[in-house]
């Protein structure tokens, strides 16, 4: 797997939407490729921040019939 493949799959990887084989290839690549690793860390930070904001937003509660 090359850098381009890894970067294309990073968001799916963060969402847990890749096969075990693919995940292992990504992890192996990240372990040996500093540029992709920092890209991964930047995306993962953003994703976590967005998820936290969605959790805190009272307009996005999962119960549609509340009230
Ligand atoms: Zn790379």
Coordinates of N, CA, C and O and ligand atoms in Angstrom, one line a residue:
X1 N 0.8 -1.2 0.0 CA 0.0 0.0 0.0 C 0.9 1.2 0.0 O 1.8 1.3 0.8
X2 N 0.6 2.2 -0.9 CA 1.4 3.4 -0.9 C 0.7 4.6 -0.2 O -0.4 4.4 0.3
X3 N 1.4 5.7 -0.1 CA 0.9 6.8 0.6 C -0.5 7.3 0.1 O -1.3 7.6 0.9
X4 N -0.6 7.3 -1.2 CA -1.9 7.7 -1.8 C -3.0 6.8 -1.3 O -4.1 7.3 -1.0
X5 N -2.8 5.5 -1.4 CA -3.9 4.5 -0.9 C -4.2 4.8 0.5 O -5.4 4.8 0.9
X6 N -3.1 4.9 1.3 CA -3.4 5.1 2.8 C -4.2 6.3 3.1 O -5.2 6.3 3.8
X7 N -3.8 7.4 2.4 CA -4.5 8.7 2.7 C -5.9 8.6 2.2 O -6.8 9.2 2.9
X8 N -6.2 7.9 1.1 CA -7.6 7.8 0.6 C -8.4 7.0 1.6 O -9.6 7.2 1.7
X9 N -7.8 6.1 2.4 CA -8.5 5.2 3.3 C -8.6 5.7 4.7 O -9.3 5.1 5.5
X10 N -7.9 6.8 5.0 CA -7.7 7.2 6.4 C -9.1 7.5 7.1 O -9.3 7.1 8.2
X11 N -10.0 8.2 6.4 CA -11.3 8.5 7.1 C -12.1 7.2 7.3 O -12.8 7.1 8.3
X12 N -12.1 6.3 6.3 CA -12.8 5.0 6.5 C -12.2 4.2 7.7 O -12.9 3.6 8.5
X13 N -10.8 4.3 7.7 CA -10.1 3.6 8.8 C -10.6 4.2 10.2 O -10.8 3.4 11.1
X14 N -10.7 5.5 10.3 CA -11.1 6.1 11.5 C -12.5 5.7 11.9 O -12.8 5.7 13.1
X15 N -13.3 5.5 10.9 CA -14.7 5.2 11.1 C -14.9 3.7 11.4 O -16.0 3.2 11.6
X16 N -13.8 2.9 11.3 CA -13.8 1.5 11.5 C -14.5 0.8 10.3 O -15.1 -0.3 10.5
X17 N -14.4 1.4 9.1 CA -15.2 0.8 8.0 C -14.3 0.0 7.0 O -14.6 -0.2 5.9
X18 N -13.1 -0.4 7.5 CA -12.2 -1.1 6.6 C -12.0 -2.6 7.1 O -12.2 -2.8 8.3
X19 N -11.7 -3.5 6.2 CA -11.4 -4.9 6.6 C -10.2 -5.0 7.5 O -9.4 -4.1 7.5
X20 N -10.1 -6.0 8.3 CA -8.9 -6.3 9.1 C -7.6 -6.2 8.3 O -6.7 -5.6 8.7
X21 N -7.7 -6.8 7.1 CA -6.5 -6.8 6.3 C -6.0 -5.4 5.9 O -4.9 -5.1 6.0
X22 N -7.0 -4.6 5.5 CA -6.8 -3.3 5.1 C -6.3 -2.5 6.3 O -5.3 -1.7 6.2
X23 N -6.9 -2.7 7.5 CA -6.5 -2.0 8.7 C -5.1 -2.3 9.0 O -4.3 -1.4 9.4
X24 N -4.7 -3.5 8.9 CA -3.3 -3.9 9.2 C -2.3 -3.3 8.3 O -1.3 -2.9 8.7
X25 N -2.7 -3.2 7.0 CA -1.8 -2.6 6.0 C -1.6 -1.1 6.3 O -0.5 -0.6 6.2
X26 N -2.7 -0.5 6.7 CA -2.7 1.0 7.0 C -1.8 1.2 8.3 O -0.9 2.0 8.3
X27 N -2.0 0.3 9.3 CA -1.2 0.5 10.5 C 0.3 0.2 10.2 O 1.1 0.9 10.8
X28 N 0.6 -0.8 9.4 CA 2.0 -1.0 9.1 C 2.6 0.1 8.3 O 3.7 0.5 8.6
X29 N 1.8 0.7 7.4 CA 2.3 1.9 6.7 C 2.5 3.1 7.6 O 3.6 3.7 7.6
X30 N 1.6 3.3 8.5 CA 1.7 4.5 9.4 C 2.9 4.3 10.3 O 3.6 5.3 10.7
X31 N 3.2 3.1 10.7 CA 4.3 2.8 11.6 C 5.6 3.2 10.9 O 6.6 3.6 11.6
X32 N 5.7 3.2 9.6 CA 6.9 3.4 8.9 C 7.0 4.7 8.1 O 7.9 5.0 7.4
X33 N 5.9 5.5 8.1 CA 5.8 6.6 7.2 C 5.4 7.9 8.0 O 4.2 8.0 8.4
X34 N 6.3 8.7 8.4 CA 6.0 9.9 9.3 C 5.0 10.8 8.6 O 4.1 11.3 9.3
X35 N 5.1 11.2 7.3 CA 4.1 12.1 6.8 C 2.7 11.6 6.9 O 1.8 12.3 7.2
X36 N 2.5 10.3 6.6 CA 1.2 9.8 6.7 C 0.7 9.7 8.1 O -0.5 9.9 8.4
X37 N 1.6 9.4 9.0 CA 1.3 9.4 10.4 C 0.8 10.7 10.9 O -0.2 10.8 11.7
X38 N 1.5 11.8 10.5 CA 1.0 13.1 11.0 C -0.3 13.5 10.4 O -1.2 14.1 11.0
X39 N -0.5 13.1 9.1 CA -1.8 13.3 8.4 C -2.9 12.5 9.2 O -4.0 13.1 9.5
X40 N -2.6 11.3 9.5 CA -3.6 10.5 10.3 C -3.9 11.1 11.6 O -5.1 11.2 12.0
X41 N -2.9 11.6 12.3 CA -3.1 12.2 13.6 C -3.9 13.5 13.5 O -4.8 13.8 14.3
X42 N -3.7 14.3 12.5 CA -4.5 15.5 12.2 C -5.9 15.2 12.0 O -6.8 15.8 12.6
X43 N -6.2 14.2 11.1 CA -7.6 13.8 10.8 C -8.2 13.2 12.0 O -9.4 13.6 12.3
X44 N -7.5 12.4 12.8 CA -8.1 11.7 13.9 C -8.5 12.8 15.0 O -9.5 12.7 15.6
X45 N -7.7 13.8 15.1 CA -8.0 14.9 16.1 C -9.3 15.6 15.7 O -10.2 15.9 16.5
X46 N -9.4 15.9 14.4 CA -10.5 16.6 13.8 C -11.8 15.8 14.0 O -12.8 16.3 14.5
X47 N -11.7 14.5 13.7 CA -12.9 13.6 13.8 C -13.3 13.6 15.2 O -14.5 13.7 15.5
X48 N -12.4 13.5 16.2 CA -12.8 13.4 17.6 C -13.4 14.7 18.1 O -14.4 14.7 18.8
X49 N -12.9 15.8 17.6 CA -13.4 17.1 18.0 C -14.9 17.3 17.4 O -15.8 17.7 18.1
X50 N -15.1 16.9 16.2 CA -16.4 16.9 15.6 C -17.4 16.1 16.3 O -18.5 16.5 16.6
X51 N -17.0 14.9 16.7 CA -17.8 14.0 17.4 C -18.2 14.5 18.8 O -19.3 14.4 19.2
X52 N -17.2 15.2 19.4 CA -17.5 15.8 20.7 C -18.5 16.9 20.6 O -19.4 17.0 21.4
X53 N -18.4 17.7 19.6 CA -19.3 18.8 19.3 C -20.7 18.3 19.1 O -21.7 18.8 19.5
X54 N -20.8 17.2 18.3 CA -22.1 16.6 18.0 C -22.8 16.1 19.3 O -24.0 16.2 19.5
X55 N -21.9 15.5 20.2 CA -22.5 15.0 21.4 C -23.0 16.1 22.3 O -24.0 15.9 23.0
X56 N -22.3 17.3 22.2 CA -22.7 18.4 23.1 C -23.9 19.2 22.6 O -24.6 19.9 23.3
X57 N -24.1 19.1 21.3 CA -25.1 19.9 20.6 C -26.5 19.4 20.9 O -26.9 18.3 20.6
X58 N -27.3 20.2 21.7 CA -28.7 19.7 22.1 C -29.6 19.6 20.9 O -30.6 18.9 21.0
X59 N -29.3 20.2 19.8 CA -30.2 20.1 18.6 C -30.0 18.8 17.9 O -30.8 18.5 17.0
X60 N -29.0 18.0 18.3 CA -28.8 16.7 17.6 C -28.9 15.5 18.5 O -28.2 14.5 18.3
X61 N -29.8 15.6 19.4 CA -30.1 14.4 20.3 C -30.7 13.3 19.4 O -31.5 13.6 18.5
X62 N -30.4 12.1 19.8 CA -30.9 10.9 19.0 C -32.4 10.7 19.1 O -33.0 10.0 18.3
X63 N -33.1 11.3 20.2 CA -34.6 11.0 20.3 C -35.4 12.0 19.5 O -35.5 13.2 19.9
X64 N -36.0 11.6 18.4 CA -36.7 12.6 17.6 C -38.1 13.0 18.2 O -38.6 14.0 17.8
X65 N -38.6 12.2 19.1 CA -39.9 12.5 19.7 C -39.9 13.1 21.1 O -40.8 13.1 21.8
X66 N -38.7 13.5 21.5 CA -38.5 14.1 22.8 C -39.5 15.3 23.1 O -39.6 16.1 22.2
X67 N -40.1 15.3 24.2 CA -41.0 16.4 24.5 C -42.4 16.0 24.3 O -43.3 16.4 24.9
Ligands
LIG1 ZN1 2.9 7.2 3.6

